[in-house]
CSV table of N, CA, C and O in Angstrom, one decimal:
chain,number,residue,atom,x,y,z
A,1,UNK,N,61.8,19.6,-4.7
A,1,UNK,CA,60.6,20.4,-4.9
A,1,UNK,C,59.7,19.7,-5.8
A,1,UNK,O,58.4,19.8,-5.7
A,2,UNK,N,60.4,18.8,-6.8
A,2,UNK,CA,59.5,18.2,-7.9
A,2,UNK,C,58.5,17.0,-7.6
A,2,UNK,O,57.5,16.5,-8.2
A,3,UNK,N,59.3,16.7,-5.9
A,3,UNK,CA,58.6,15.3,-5.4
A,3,UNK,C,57.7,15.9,-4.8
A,3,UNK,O,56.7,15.3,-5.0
A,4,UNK,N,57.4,17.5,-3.8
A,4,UNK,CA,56.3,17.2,-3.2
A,4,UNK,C,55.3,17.9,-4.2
A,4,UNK,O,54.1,18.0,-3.9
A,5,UNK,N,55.6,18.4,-5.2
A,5,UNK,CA,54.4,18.8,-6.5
A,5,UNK,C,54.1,17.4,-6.5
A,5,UNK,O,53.0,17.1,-5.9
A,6,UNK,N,54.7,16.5,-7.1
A,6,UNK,CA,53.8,15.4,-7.5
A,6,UNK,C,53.2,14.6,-6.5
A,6,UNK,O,52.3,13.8,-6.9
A,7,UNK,N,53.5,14.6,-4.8
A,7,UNK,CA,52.7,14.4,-3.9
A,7,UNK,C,51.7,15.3,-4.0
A,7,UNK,O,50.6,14.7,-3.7
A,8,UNK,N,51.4,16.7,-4.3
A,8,UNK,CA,50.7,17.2,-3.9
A,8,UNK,C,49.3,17.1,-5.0
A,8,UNK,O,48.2,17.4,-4.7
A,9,UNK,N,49.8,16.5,-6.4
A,9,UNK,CA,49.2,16.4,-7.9
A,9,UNK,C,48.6,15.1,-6.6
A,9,UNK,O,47.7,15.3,-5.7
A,10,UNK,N,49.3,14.0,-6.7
A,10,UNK,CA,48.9,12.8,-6.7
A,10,UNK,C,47.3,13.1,-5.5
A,10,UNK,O,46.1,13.0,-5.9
A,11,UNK,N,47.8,13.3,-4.2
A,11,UNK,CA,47.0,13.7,-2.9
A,11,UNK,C,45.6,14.5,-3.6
A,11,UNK,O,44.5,14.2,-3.2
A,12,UNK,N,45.8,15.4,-4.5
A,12,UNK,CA,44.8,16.2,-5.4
A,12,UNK,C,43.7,15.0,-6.2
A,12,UNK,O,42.6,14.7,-5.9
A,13,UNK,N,44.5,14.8,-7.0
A,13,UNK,CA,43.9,13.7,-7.8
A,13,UNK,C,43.4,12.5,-6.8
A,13,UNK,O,42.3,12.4,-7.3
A,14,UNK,N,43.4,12.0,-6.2
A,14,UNK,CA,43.1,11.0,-5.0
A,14,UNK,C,41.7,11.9,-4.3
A,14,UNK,O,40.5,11.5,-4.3
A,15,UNK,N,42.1,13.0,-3.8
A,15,UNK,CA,40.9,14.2,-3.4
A,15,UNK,C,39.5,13.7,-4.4
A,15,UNK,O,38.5,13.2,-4.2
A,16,UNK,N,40.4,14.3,-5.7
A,16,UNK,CA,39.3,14.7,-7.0
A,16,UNK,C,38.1,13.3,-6.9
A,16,UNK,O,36.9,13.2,-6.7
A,17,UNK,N,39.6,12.2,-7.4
A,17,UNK,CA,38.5,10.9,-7.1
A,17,UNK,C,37.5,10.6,-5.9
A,17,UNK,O,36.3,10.3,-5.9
A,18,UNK,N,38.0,10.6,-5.2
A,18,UNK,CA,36.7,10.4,-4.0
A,18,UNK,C,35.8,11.5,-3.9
A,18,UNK,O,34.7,11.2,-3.3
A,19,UNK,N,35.9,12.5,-4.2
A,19,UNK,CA,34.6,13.2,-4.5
A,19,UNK,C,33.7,12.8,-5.6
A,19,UNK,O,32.5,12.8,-5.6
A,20,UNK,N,34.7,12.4,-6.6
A,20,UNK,CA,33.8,11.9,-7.9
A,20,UNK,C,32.9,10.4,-7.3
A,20,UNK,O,31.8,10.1,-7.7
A,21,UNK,N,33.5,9.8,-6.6
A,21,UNK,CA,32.8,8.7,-6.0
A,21,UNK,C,32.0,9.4,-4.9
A,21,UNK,O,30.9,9.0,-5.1
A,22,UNK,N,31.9,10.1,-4.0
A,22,UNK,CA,30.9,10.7,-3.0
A,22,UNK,C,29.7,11.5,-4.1
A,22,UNK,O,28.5,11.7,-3.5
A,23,UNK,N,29.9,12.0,-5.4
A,23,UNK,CA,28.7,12.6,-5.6
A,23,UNK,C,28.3,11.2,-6.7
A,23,UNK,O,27.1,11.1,-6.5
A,24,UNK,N,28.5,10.7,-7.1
A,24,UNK,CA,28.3,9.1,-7.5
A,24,UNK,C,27.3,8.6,-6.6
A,24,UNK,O,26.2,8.2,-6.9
A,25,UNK,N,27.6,8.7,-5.3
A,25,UNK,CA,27.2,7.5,-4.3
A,25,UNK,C,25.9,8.4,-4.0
A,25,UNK,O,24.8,8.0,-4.0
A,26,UNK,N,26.3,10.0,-3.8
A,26,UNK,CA,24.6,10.8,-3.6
A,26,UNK,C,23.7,10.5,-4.7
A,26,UNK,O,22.5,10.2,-4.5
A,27,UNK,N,24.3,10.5,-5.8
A,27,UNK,CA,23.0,10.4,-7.1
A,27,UNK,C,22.2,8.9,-6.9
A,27,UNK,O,21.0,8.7,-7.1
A,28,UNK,N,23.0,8.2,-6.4
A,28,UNK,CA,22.8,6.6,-6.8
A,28,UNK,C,21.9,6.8,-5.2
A,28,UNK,O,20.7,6.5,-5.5
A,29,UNK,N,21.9,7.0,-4.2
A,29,UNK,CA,21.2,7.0,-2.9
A,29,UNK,C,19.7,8.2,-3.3
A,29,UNK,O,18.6,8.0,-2.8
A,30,UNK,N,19.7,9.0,-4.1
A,30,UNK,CA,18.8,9.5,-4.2
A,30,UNK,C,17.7,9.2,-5.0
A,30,UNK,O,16.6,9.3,-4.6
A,31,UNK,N,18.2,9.0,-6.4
A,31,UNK,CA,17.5,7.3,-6.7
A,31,UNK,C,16.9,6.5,-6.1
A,31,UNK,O,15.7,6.3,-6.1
A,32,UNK,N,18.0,5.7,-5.4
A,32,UNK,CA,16.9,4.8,-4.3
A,32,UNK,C,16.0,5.6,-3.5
A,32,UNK,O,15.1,4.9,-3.0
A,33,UNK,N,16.1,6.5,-3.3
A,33,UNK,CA,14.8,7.2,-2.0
A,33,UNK,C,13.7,7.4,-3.1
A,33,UNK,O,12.5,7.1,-2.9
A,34,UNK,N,14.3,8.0,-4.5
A,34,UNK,CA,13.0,8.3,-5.5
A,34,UNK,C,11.9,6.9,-5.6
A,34,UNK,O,10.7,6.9,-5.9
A,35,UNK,N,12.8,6.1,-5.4
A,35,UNK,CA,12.1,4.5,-5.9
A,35,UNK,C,11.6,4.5,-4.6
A,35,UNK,O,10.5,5.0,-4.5
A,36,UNK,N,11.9,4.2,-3.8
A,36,UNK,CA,11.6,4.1,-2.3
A,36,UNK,C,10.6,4.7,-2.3
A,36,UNK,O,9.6,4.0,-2.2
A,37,UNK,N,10.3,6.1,-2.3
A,37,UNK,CA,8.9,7.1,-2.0
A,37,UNK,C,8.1,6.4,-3.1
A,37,UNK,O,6.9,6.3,-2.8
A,38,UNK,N,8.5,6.0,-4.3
A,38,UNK,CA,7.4,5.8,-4.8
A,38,UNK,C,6.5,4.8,-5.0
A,38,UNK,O,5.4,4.7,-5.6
A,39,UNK,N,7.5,3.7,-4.3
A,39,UNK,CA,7.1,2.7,-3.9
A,39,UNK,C,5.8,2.5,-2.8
A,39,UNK,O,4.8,1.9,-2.8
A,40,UNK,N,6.4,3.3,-1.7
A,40,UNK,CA,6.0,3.6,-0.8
A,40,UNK,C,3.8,4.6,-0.9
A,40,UNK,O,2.7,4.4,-0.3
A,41,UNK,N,4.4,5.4,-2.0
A,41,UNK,CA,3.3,5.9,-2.1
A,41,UNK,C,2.3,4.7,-2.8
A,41,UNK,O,1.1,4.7,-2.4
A,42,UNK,N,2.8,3.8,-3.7
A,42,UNK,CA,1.7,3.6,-4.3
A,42,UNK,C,1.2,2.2,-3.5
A,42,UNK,O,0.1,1.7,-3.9
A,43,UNK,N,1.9,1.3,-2.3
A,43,UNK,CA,1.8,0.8,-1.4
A,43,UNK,C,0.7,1.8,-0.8
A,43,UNK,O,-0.4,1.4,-1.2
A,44,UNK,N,0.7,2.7,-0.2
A,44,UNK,CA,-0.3,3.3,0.4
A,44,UNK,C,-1.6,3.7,-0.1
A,44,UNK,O,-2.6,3.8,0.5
A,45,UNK,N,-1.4,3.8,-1.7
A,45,UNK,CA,-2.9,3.5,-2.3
A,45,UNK,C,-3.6,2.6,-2.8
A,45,UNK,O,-4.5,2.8,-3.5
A,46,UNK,N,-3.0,1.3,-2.5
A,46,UNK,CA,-3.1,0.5,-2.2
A,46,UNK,C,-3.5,-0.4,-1.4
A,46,UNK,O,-4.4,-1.4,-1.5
A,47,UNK,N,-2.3,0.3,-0.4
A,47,UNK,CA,-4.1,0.1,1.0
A,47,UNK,C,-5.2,0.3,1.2
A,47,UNK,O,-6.1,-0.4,1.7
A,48,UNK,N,-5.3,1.8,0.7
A,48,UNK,CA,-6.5,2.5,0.8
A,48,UNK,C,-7.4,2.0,-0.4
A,48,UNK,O,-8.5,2.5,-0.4
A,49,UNK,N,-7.3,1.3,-1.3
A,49,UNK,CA,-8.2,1.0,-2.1
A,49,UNK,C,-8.7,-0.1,-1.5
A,49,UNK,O,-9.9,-0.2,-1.4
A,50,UNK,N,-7.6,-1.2,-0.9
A,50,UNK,CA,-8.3,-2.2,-0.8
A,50,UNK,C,-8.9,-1.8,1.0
A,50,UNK,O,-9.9,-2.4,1.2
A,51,UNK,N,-8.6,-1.2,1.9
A,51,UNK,CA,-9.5,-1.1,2.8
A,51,UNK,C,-10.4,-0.3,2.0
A,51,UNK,O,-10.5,-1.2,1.2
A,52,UNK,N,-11.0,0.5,1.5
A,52,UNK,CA,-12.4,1.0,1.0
A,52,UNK,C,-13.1,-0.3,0.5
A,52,UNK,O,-14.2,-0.6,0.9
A,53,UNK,N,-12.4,-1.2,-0.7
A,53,UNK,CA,-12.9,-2.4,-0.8
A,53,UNK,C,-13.7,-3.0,0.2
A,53,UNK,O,-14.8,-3.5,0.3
A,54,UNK,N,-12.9,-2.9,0.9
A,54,UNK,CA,-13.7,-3.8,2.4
A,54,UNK,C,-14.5,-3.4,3.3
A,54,UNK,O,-15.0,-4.3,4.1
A,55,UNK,N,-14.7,-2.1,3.5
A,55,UNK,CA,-15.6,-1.1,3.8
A,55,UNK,C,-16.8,-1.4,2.7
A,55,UNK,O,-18.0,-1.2,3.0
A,56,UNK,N,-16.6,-1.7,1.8
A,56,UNK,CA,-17.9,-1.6,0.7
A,56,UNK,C,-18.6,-3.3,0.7
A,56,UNK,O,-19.8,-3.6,0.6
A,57,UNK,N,-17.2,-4.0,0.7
A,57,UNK,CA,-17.8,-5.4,1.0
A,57,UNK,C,-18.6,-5.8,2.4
A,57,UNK,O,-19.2,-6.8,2.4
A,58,UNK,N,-18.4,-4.9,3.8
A,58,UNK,CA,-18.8,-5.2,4.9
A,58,UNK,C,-19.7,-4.5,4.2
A,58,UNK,O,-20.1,-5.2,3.3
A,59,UNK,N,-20.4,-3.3,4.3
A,59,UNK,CA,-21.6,-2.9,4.2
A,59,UNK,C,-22.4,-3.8,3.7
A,59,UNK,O,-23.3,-4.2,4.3
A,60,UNK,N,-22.1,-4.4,2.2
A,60,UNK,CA,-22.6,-5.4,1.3
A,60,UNK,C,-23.4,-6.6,2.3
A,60,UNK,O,-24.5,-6.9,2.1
A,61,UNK,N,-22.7,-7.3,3.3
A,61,UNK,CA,-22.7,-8.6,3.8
A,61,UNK,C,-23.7,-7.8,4.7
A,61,UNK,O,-24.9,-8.1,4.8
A,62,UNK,N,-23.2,-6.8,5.4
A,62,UNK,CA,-24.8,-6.0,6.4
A,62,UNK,C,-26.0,-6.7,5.5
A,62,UNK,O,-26.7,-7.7,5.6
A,63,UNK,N,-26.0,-5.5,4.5
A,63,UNK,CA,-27.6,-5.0,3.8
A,63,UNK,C,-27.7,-6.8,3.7
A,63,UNK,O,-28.6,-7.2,4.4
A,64,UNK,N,-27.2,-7.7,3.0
A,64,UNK,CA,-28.0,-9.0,2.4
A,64,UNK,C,-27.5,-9.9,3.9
A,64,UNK,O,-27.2,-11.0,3.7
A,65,UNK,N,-27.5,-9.6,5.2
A,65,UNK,CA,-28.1,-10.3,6.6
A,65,UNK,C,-29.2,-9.6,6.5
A,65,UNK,O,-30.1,-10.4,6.3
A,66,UNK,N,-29.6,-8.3,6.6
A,66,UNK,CA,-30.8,-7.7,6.9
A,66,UNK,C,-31.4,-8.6,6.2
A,66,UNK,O,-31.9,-9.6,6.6
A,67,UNK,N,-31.2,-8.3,4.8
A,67,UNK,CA,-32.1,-8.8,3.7
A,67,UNK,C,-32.8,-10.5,4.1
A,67,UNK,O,-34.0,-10.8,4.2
A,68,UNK,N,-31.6,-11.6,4.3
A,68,UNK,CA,-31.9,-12.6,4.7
A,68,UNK,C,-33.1,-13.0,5.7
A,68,UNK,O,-34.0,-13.8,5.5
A,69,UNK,N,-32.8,-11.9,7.2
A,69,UNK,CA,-33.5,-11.8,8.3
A,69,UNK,C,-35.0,-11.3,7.8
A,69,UNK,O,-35.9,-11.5,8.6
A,70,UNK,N,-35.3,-10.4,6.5
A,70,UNK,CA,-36.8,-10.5,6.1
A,70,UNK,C,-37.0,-11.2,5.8
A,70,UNK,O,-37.7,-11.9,6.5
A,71,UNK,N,-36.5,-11.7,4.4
A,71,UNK,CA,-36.8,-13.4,4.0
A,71,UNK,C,-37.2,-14.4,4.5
A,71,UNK,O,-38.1,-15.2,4.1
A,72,UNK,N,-36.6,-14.5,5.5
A,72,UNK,CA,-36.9,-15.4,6.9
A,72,UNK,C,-38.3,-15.1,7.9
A,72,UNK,O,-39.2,-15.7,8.3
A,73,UNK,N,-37.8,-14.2,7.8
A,73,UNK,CA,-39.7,-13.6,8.6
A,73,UNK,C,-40.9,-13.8,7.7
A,73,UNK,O,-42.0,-14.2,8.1
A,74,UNK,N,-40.6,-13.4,6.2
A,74,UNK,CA,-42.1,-13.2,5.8
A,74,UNK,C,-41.8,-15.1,4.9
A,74,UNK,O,-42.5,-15.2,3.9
A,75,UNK,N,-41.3,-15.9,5.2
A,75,UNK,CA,-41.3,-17.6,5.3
A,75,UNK,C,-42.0,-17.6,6.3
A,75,UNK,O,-43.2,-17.2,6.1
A,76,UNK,N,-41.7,-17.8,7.5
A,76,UNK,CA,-42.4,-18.0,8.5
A,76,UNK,C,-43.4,-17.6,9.0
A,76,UNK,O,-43.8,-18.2,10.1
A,77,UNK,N,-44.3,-16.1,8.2
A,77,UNK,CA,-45.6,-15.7,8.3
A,77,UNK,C,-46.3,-16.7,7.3
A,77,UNK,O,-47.4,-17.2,7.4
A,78,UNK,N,-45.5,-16.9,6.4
A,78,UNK,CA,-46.3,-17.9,5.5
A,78,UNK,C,-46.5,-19.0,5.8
A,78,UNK,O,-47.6,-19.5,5.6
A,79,UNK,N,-45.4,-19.7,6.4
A,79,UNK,CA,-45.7,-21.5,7.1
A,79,UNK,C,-46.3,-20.8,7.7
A,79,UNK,O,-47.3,-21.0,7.0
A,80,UNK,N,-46.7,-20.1,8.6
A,80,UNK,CA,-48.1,-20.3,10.0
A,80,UNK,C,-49.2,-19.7,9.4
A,80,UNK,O,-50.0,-19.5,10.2
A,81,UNK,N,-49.4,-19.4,8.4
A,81,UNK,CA,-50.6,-19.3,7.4
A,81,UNK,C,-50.8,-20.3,6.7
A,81,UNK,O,-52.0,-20.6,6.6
A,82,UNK,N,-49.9,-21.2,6.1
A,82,UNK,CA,-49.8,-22.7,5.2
A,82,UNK,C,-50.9,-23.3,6.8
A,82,UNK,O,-52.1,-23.5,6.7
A,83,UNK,N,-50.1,-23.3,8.1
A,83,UNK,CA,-50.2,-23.9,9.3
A,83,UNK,C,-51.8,-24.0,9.5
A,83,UNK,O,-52.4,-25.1,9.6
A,84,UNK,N,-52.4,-22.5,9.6
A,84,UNK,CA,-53.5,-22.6,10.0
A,84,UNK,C,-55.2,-22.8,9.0
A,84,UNK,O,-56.4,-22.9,9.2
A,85,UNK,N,-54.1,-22.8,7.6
A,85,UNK,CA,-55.0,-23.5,6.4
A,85,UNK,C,-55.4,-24.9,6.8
A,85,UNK,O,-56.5,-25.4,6.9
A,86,UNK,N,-53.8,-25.7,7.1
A,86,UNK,CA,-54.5,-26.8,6.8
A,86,UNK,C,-55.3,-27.2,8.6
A,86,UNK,O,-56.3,-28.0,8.6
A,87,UNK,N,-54.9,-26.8,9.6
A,87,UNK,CA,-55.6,-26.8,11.1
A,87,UNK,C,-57.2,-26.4,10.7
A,87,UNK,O,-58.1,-27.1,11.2
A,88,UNK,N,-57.4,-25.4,9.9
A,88,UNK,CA,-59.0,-24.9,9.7
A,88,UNK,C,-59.7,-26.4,9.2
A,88,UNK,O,-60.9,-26.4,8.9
């Protein structure tokens, strides 16, 4: 009778431990998902800062082509005014 108590102590104790290791292994897994999401989140703002960055730098490179393409026009109203100065 005294052997299968201490099988049944030992099989218990053996139980005990691997639970102690199964909720071990959840803490330690949950952890990593906390790190993981928060990784993840700040990866994602992240992104979004730097696409808005680039949203703001495309606009930027618009407005100073427009800008360029006046520049360019009101030069070459002026060379064909320089032009017809010196033609007069």
């Amino acid at each position: 009778m005294a052997l299968i108590e201490d099988q049944e102590i030992d099989a218990l104790g053996r139980l005990e431990e691997r639970i102690q290791q199964a909720v071990t292994l959840v803490a330690k897994l949950r952890q990593e998902k906390d790190a993981a999401l928060k990784e993840l989140a700040e990866t994602q703002e992240a992104w979004e800062q730097t696409q808005n960055e680039n949203t703001r730098l495309t606009e930027e490179l618009e407005a100073l082509r427009a800008e360029r393409q006046q520049v360019r026009g009101r030069l070459e109203k002026l060379l064909d005014h320089i032009d017809q100065l010196g033609a007069a």
